[in-house]
Short mmCIF file of C-alpha atoms in Angstrom, two decimals:
data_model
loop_
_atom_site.label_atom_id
_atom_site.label_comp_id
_atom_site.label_asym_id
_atom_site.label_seq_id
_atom_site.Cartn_x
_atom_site.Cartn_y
_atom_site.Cartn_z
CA UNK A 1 -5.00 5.82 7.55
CA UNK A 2 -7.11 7.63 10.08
CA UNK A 3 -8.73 8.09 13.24
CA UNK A 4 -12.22 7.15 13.57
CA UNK A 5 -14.17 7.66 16.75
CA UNK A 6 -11.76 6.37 18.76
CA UNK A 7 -11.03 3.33 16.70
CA UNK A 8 -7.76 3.37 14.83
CA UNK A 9 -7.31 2.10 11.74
CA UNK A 10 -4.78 1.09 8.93
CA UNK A 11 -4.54 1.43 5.62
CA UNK A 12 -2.71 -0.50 2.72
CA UNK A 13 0.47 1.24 3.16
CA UNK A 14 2.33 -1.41 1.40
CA UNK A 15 0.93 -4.48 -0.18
CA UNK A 16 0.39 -6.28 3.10
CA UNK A 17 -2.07 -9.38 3.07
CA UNK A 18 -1.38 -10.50 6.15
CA UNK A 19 0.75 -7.80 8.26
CA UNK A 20 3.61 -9.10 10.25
CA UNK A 21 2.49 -6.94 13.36
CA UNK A 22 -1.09 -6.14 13.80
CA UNK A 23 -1.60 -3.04 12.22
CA UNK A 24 -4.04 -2.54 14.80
CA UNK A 25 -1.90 -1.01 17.33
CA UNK A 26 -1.16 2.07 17.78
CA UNK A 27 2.52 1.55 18.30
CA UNK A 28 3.48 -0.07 15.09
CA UNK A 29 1.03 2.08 13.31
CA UNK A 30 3.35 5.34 14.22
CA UNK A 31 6.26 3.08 13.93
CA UNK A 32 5.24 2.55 10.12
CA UNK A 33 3.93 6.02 9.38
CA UNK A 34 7.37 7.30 10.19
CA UNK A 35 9.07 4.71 8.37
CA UNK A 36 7.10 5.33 5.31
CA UNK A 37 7.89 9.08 5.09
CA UNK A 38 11.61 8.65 5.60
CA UNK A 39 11.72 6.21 2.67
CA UNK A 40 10.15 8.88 0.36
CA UNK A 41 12.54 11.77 1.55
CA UNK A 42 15.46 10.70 -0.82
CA UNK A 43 12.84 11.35 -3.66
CA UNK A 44 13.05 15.32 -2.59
CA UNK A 45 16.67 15.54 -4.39
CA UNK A 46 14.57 14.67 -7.83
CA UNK A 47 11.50 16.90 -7.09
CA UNK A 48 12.97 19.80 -6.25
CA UNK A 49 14.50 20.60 -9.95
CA UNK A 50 12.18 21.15 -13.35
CA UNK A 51 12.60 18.21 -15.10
CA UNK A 52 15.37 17.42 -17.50
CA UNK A 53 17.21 20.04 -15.01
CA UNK A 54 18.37 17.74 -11.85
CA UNK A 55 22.11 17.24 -11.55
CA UNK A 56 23.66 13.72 -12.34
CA UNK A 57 24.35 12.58 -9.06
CA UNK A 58 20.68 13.08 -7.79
CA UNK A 59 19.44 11.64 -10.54
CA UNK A 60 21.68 8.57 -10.29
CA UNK A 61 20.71 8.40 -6.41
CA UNK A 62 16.91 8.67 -6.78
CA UNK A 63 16.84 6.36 -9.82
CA UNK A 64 18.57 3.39 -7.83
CA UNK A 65 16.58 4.48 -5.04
CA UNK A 66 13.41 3.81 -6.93
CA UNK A 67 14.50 0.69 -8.29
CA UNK A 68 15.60 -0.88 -4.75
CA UNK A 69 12.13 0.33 -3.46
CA UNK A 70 10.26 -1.28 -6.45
CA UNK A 71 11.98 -4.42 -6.00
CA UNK A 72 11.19 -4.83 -2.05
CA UNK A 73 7.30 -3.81 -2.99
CA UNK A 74 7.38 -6.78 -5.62
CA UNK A 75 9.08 -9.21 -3.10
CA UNK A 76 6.49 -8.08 -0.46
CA UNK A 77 3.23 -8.27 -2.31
CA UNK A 78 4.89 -11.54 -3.77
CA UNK A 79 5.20 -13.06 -0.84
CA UNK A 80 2.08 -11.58 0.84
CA UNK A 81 0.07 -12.97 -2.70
CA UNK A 82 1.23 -16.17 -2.13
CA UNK A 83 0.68 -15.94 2.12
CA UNK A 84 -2.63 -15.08 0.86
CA UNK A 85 -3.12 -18.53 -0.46
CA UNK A 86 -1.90 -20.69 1.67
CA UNK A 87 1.51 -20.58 0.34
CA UNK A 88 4.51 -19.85 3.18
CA UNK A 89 7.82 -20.55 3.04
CA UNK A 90 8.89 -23.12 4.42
CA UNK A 91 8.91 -23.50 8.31
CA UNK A 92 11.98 -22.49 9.80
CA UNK A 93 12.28 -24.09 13.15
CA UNK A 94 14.39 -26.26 15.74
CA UNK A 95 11.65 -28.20 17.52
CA UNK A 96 8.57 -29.05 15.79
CA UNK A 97 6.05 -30.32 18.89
CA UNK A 98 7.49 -27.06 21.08
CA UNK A 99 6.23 -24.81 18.03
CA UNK A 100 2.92 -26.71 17.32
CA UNK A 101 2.14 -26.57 20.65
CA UNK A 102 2.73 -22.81 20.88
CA UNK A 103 0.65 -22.34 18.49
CA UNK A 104 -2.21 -24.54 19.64
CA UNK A 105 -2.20 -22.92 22.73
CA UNK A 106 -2.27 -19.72 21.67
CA UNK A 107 -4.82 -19.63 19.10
CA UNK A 108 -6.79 -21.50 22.15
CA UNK A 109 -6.02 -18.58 24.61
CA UNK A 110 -6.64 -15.59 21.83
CA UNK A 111 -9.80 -17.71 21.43
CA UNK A 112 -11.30 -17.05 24.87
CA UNK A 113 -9.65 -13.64 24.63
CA UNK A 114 -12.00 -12.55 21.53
CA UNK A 115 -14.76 -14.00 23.37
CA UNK A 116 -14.58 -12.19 26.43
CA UNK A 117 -13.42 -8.48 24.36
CA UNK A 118 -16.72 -8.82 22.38
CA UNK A 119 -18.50 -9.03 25.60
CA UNK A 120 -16.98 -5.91 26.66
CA UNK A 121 -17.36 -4.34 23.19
CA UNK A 122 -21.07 -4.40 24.16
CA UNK A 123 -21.77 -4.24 27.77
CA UNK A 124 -19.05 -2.04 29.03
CA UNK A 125 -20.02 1.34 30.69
CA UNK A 126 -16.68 3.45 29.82
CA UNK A 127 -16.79 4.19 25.83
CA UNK A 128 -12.91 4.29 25.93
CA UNK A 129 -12.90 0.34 26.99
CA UNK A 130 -15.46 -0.56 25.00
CA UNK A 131 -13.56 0.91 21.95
CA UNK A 132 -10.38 -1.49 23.75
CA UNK A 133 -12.63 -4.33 22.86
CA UNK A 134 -13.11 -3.43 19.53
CA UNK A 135 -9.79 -3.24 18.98
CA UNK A 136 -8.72 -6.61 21.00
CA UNK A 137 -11.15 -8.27 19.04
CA UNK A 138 -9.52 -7.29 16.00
CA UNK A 139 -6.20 -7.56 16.38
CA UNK A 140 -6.49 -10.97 17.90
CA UNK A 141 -8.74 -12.76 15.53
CA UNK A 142 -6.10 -11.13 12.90
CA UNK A 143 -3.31 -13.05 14.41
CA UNK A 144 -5.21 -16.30 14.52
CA UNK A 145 -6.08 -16.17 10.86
CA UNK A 146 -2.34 -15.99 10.55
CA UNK A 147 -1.51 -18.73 13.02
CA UNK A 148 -3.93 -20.86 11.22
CA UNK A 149 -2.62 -19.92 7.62
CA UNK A 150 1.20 -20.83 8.96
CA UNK A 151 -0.31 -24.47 10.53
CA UNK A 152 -1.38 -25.53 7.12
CA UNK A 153 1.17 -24.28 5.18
CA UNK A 154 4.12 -25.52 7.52
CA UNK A 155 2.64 -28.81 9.00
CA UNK A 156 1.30 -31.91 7.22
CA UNK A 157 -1.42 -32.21 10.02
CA UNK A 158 -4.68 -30.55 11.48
CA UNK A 159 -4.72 -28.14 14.70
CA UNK A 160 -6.13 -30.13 17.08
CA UNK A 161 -7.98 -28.71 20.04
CA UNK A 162 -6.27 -28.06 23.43
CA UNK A 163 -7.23 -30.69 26.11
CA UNK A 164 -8.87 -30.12 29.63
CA UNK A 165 -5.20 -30.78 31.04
CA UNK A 166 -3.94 -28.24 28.50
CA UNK A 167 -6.49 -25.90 29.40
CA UNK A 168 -5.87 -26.24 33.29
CA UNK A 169 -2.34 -25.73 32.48
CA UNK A 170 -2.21 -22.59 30.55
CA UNK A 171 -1.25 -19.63 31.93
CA UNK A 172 -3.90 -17.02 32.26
CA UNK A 173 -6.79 -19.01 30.86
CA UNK A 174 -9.89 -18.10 32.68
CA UNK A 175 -12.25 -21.46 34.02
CA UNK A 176 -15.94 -21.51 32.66
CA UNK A 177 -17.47 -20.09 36.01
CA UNK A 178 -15.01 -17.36 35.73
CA UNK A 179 -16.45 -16.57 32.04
CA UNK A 180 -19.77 -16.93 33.54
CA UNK A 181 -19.05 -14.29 36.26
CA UNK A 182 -18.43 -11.65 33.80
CA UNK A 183 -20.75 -12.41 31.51
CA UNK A 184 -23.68 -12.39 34.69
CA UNK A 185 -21.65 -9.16 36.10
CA UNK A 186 -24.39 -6.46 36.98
CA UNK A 187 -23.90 -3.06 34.64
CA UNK A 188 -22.19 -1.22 37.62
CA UNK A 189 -19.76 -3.65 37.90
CA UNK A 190 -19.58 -5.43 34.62
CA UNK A 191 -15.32 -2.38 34.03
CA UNK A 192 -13.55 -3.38 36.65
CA UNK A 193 -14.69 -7.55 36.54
CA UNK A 194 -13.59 -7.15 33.23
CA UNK A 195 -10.44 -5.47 33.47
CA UNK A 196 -9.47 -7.43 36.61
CA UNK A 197 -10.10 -10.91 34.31
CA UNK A 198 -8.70 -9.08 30.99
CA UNK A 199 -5.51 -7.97 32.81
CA UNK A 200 -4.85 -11.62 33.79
CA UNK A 201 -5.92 -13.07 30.94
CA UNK A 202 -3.38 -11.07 29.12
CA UNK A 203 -0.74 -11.30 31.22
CA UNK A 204 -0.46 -15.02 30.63
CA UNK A 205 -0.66 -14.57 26.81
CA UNK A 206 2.62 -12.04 27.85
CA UNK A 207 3.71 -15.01 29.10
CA UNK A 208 3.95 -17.61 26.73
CA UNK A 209 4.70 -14.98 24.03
CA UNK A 210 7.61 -14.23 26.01
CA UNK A 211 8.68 -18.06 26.36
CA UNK A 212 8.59 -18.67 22.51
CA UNK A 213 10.65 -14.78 21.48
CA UNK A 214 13.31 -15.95 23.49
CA UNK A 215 12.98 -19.59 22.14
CA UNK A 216 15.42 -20.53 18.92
CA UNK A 217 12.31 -20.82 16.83
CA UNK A 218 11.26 -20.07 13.43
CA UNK A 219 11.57 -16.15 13.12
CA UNK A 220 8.36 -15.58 11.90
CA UNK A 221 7.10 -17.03 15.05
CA UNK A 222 9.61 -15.36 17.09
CA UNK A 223 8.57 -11.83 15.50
CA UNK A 224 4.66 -12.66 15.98
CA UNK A 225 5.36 -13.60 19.31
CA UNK A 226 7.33 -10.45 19.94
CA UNK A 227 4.76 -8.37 18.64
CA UNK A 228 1.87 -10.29 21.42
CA UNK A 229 4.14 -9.43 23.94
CA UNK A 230 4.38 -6.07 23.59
CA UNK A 231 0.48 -5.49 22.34
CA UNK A 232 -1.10 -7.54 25.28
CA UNK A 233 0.97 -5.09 27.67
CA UNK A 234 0.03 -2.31 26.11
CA UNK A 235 -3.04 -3.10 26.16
CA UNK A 236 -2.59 -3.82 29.75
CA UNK A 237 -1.98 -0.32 30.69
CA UNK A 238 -4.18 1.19 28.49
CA UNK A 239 -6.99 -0.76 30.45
CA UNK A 240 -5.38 0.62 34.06
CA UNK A 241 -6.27 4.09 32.63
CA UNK A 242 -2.49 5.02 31.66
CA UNK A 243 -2.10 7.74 29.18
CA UNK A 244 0.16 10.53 27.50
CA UNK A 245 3.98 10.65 27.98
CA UNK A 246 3.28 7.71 30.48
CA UNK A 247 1.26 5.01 28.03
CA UNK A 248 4.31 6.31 25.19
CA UNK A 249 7.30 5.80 27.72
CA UNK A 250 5.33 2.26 28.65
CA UNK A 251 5.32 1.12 25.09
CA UNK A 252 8.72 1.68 24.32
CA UNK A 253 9.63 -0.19 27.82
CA UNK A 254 8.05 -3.07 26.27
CA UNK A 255 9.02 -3.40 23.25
CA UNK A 256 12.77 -2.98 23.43
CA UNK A 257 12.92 -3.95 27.72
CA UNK A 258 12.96 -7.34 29.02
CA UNK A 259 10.43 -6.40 31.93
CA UNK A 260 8.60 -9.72 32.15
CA UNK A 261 11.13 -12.22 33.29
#
């Protein structure tokens, strides 16, 4: 994993296919990084003797600890083999149409979403937002790859497209002329029409993520939508220009805070 200018990025640290948070952000990136190393510190008791040397009751530790960490690696790249294919468990949920629609809708909004970030990923003035972009680009396409791998695994149907009245409804969707606007927005303008639409934009993704992680639905959607919610508003704040201690104290306030209803 490294830093790369500006742009973070993620390596395999366990035999993810499809992560279950965008490994994208910044947040769960630390959050894993962290996690990693204190899974490995139990191995110290075994290094720190010469082999054939370490007392019996490290060795007995670190050898089930091994084992136990062997077998969650297998059920994870299992499971992330057969995600890989098309092959989910089973869906989980309560009510069918609520979920289907939730995930219609959201694919349609992270749609428009993309479309406007690579916009910004080219014509915006400030490198830091452009690098934003970038990095809403990526982490949303990622999660629509995964909403469409769950559709055809779970449901016996095809996604269909969102309607006008669907459209009109959803919260945070931008209209055409709106698109248009930023799009036709002169250089010198082109940040703040953008972060102005962005910030709304996101904040109705916030939204119906919010709806659906405090919904009875399957987990997996639950978690994914948990994981929207707090991106989008970090995101949010890194686009009003909020940084250090601040953008840190922010992120945790999202993720574990119900600051949205």
């Amino acid at each position: 994993m490294f830093l790369s200018h500006g742009m973070v990025r993620a390596g395999p640290l366990f035999p993810f296919w499809q992560p279950l948070f965008t490994l994208q952000q910044p947040y769960w990136i630390g959050l894993l990084v962290h996690s990693s190393s204190a899974v490995m510190y139990p191995l110290f008791a075994r290094l720190r003797w010469t082999w054939g040397h370490t007392p019996a009751q490290d060795e007995r530790f670190t050898n089930a600890w091994v084992t136990f960490a062997t077998v969650v690696i297998v059920m994870l790249g299992t499971t992330a083999w057969f995600g890989s294919h098309g092959y989910e468990l089973p869906w989980m949920g309560r009510d069918k149409d609520a979920e289907q629609s939730y995930i219609r809708h959201m694919t349609t909004h992270h749609a428009q979403g993309i479309e406007l970030a690579r916009v910004a990923a080219e014509r915006a003035q400030d490198p830091h937002l452009r690098k934003l972009a970038m990095l809403m680009v990526a982490s949303q396409a990622g999660e629509n790859r995964i909403f469409e791998n769950w559709w055809l695994s779970w449901f016996e149907t095809e996604m269909s497209d969102c309607s006008t009245a669907e459209r009109a409804a959803m919260p945070g969707l931008l209209t055409q002329a709106e698109v248009r606007d930023l799009k036709s927005a002169p250089p010198g303008n082109f940040d703040s029409v953008f972060v102005e639409l962005m910030s709304r934009h996101h904040r109705g993704a916030v939204k119906m993520a919010d709806q659906m992680w405090q919904s009875r639905s399957d987990p997996r959607l639950r978690v994914m939508a948990h994981a929207i919610r707090h991106e989008q508003q970090g995101e949010i704040a890194l686009m009003q220009h909020l940084r250090g201690p601040e953008a840190v104290a922010a992120a945790f306030h999202n993720m574990l805070a119900d600051n949205v209803n």
